[in-house]
Amino acid sequence: MAPNPADTALWPAPHATGAVDATVHVPGSKSVTNRALILAALASEPGWLRRPLRSRDTLLMAGALRTMGVGIEETVSSSSSVAGDPDGSGEAWRVIPSGLHGPATVDVGNAGTVMRFLPPVAALADGPIRFDGDPRSYERPLHGVIDGLRALGARIDDDGRGALPLTVHGSGALDGGPVSIDASSSSQFVSALLLSAPRFNQGVEVRHTGATLPSLPHIRMTVDMLRAVGAQVDTPESGGEPNVWRVTPGALLGRDLTIEPDLSNAQPFLAAALVTGGRVTIPDWPARTTQPGDRLREIFTEMGGSCELTEYGLEFTGSGSIHGIDVDLSEVGELTPGIAAVAALADSPSTLTGVAHLRLHETDRLAALTKEINELGGDVTETADGLHIRPRTLHGGTFHTYEDHRMATAGAIIGLAVKDVRIENVATTAKTLPDFPDLWAGMLGN
C-alpha cells in the first residue's frame, strides 16, 4: 500500500515573527475520555460523555467497545437547542451498556490506553476477543496486564510474548481478588486492572512490586473517576498500604460527564507564549484536576513565564526570557518532549530526570529527542533516566516524529524560534490532538 502523502510530507513549522496573543480552545482530554468510555460501558445504566476528545486513540477505544456490543451514539449540536445536549457543549456521546460478547477483533493502533485498559474488559465478555495493532504496539510492554489477568482467572493466548497480538477468551465473568504486578514500565498496568475491577466477582487488590512507579497522577485520575461513578476504592493516599489499591465489587452508575480540556495537549500553546514572550489563554482550565498537564503551570513559570487562573481559564504570559530547569518528571513524563523543546531554546542548561520509562512509549522518546534536537545543532545527552540539555544556536532542518504525536508538537515549538524547521508526518498529532496544524496556525494569526 502506498503511504499516505500526509504521513510523508514535510510540514513547514511556522516561524513566529512576534509575540503571540491568542485564545486556544484545546479539545478534551484523551486520558479522561478513554477512562470515561470504559466506566460507562461497564455501568448498570446509560450515560453521557460531553465534549469528548475525537482523535485516533479515542475513536479506537469507542470502536473497540462497539465491537464487544456496547452502544455508543454520537450527537453533534450547534446550539443548546439540540436534543440530548441541553448545555450546548457541542459533541456528545451516549453510552449504552449491554452484554459484552465476542467473537471480536480489536484494533488498538498504538494507543497504550486501548491495548492495556481493554483486555480486562474483554475478560468479562462472553467469547474470544482478539487484540492487534500497529507494528510499534507489538514492542510496547503489556506483561503487567497479561500476567495480572491470568492471576485473577483469565485465559489469554499470547504465545508467551507478553505483548500483542493476543486473544482474551472471555467467560462472561472474572473471579478477581489479590494480584501482584510490576508496573515500573507503565502506570497503565495498575489503572487497567482497577477500571474493570468493580465488575470482578471479588473486586481486586492490586499490589505494585516494582522499584518505581511512573505517572502516579494517572492512577489518581483512575481512582477519582471510579469513585465518581460509585466505586469503593482504597488507596495508599487514603490510609491504605503503600503501593496497594483495593476496589470493592459493585454496580457502577451511568453519569453525565463533561470532559475537561486535555492539559497535556495545551503544552505547545503555553510553550508558544514562553518562546515568543507572548500571551495564550486556555479556556475552561479546571481549578482542580488529576491531569498531569496541570503541572505545566509550575514548570513553565519556573522557566520564565507567569500565569493566572481565572473563572474563564488559564492565562499564561511569557517574559521574553527562557530559563533552564532541573526537574524530576517521573509523575508527568508525557510532558518531557515539550519541556525538552523549550529547554533547547533556554539561556541556561536543563536536566530532566525520572523518565527512563519514556524509552517504552510511542517511540523511544529520549533517543528521539536527543537525535532530532542535535541534528538541528543542539547539544542533548541521554542520561540513565532522562536528558541533559545545553542550549545552542539551532538551525533549520527536518524534525522526524517516529509516529509520535508529542515529537511532532515538540518540533513545532522549536520551529517558532528557528527558521526552516520541517516536521515529518505532522499528521501523527491526530492521535490525541486533531487539527493541530490549524490550531497552531490560528494561534499565530495565520
XYZ file of N, CA, C and O in Angstrom, residues 58 68-69 77-78 98 115 147-148 159-160 172 177 192 194 200 223 233 244 262 286 294 308 319 326 360 366 383 438:
116
model
N -9.114 7.846 20.864
C -10.445 7.721 21.450
C -11.409 7.028 20.493
O -12.297 6.288 20.940
N -17.542 -5.114 20.917
C -17.894 -6.026 22.010
C -19.344 -5.871 22.441
O -19.765 -6.463 23.432
N -20.113 -5.055 21.726
C -21.545 -4.975 21.963
C -22.043 -3.729 22.655
O -23.252 -3.579 22.871
N -24.098 19.078 18.349
C -25.027 20.206 18.409
C -24.322 21.487 17.990
O -23.147 21.678 18.253
N -25.060 22.342 17.340
C -24.544 23.677 17.016
C -25.158 24.730 17.914
O -24.802 25.891 17.866
N -24.335 -2.963 27.506
C -25.065 -4.175 27.143
C -24.174 -5.360 27.479
O -23.043 -5.188 27.944
N -4.720 -0.699 24.374
C -4.098 -2.025 24.463
C -4.029 -2.523 25.900
O -3.977 -3.735 26.136
N -0.090 -10.836 32.802
C 0.203 -11.654 33.986
C -0.825 -11.416 35.088
O -1.253 -12.358 35.769
N -1.216 -10.159 35.256
C -2.190 -9.842 36.288
C -3.535 -10.490 36.022
O -4.160 -11.068 36.921
N 1.070 -16.533 22.999
C 2.234 -17.300 22.546
C 3.483 -16.988 23.372
O 4.605 -17.043 22.864
N 3.284 -16.629 24.633
C 4.410 -16.400 25.528
C 5.144 -15.095 25.329
O 6.190 -14.870 25.931
N -17.455 -14.334 30.448
C -18.603 -13.617 30.966
C -18.426 -13.106 32.383
O -19.257 -12.344 32.880
N -9.751 -10.661 42.874
C -9.056 -10.956 44.116
C -7.698 -10.292 44.159
O -7.427 -9.324 43.443
N -5.440 -0.256 34.425
C -6.181 -1.240 33.634
C -6.957 -2.191 34.527
O -8.135 -2.489 34.274
N -7.750 -1.718 37.769
C -8.692 -1.011 38.631
C -9.984 -0.663 37.905
O -11.073 -0.754 38.491
N -15.504 -7.422 38.696
C -14.938 -8.724 39.063
C -15.706 -9.263 40.276
O -16.128 -8.500 41.148
N -8.611 6.497 39.961
C -9.291 6.342 41.248
C -10.420 7.367 41.390
O -11.545 7.032 41.787
N -12.999 2.556 46.500
C -11.585 2.339 46.218
C -10.767 2.766 47.434
O -10.932 3.879 47.940
N -0.554 -0.302 47.219
C -1.672 -1.257 47.154
C -2.966 -0.478 46.919
O -3.246 0.515 47.600
N -7.737 18.792 27.426
C -6.525 18.000 27.631
C -5.372 18.939 27.967
O -4.834 19.627 27.094
N -9.347 23.616 34.444
C -10.024 23.328 35.722
C -9.235 23.812 36.928
O -8.003 23.774 36.949
N -1.530 19.725 34.450
C -1.685 20.887 35.331
C -0.342 21.337 35.887
O -0.172 22.496 36.274
N -2.112 33.075 35.395
C -3.228 33.438 36.260
C -4.398 32.537 35.905
O -4.774 32.420 34.735
N 7.845 35.983 29.479
C 8.577 37.197 29.872
C 9.548 37.668 28.797
O 10.129 38.743 28.911
N 16.073 22.228 36.280
C 16.381 20.879 36.755
C 15.105 20.346 37.377
O 14.639 20.886 38.392
N 9.952 3.381 26.372
C 8.958 2.368 26.011
C 7.641 2.995 25.560
O 6.633 2.301 25.475
N 13.412 9.407 24.550
C 14.689 10.006 24.957
C 15.683 9.974 23.800
O 16.351 10.980 23.510
N 20.797 10.533 29.664
C 21.295 10.021 30.930
C 20.569 8.709 31.228
O 19.740 8.257 30.442
N -4.000 23.369 12.129
C -4.925 24.501 12.034
C -4.967 25.289 13.342
O -5.020 26.526 13.342
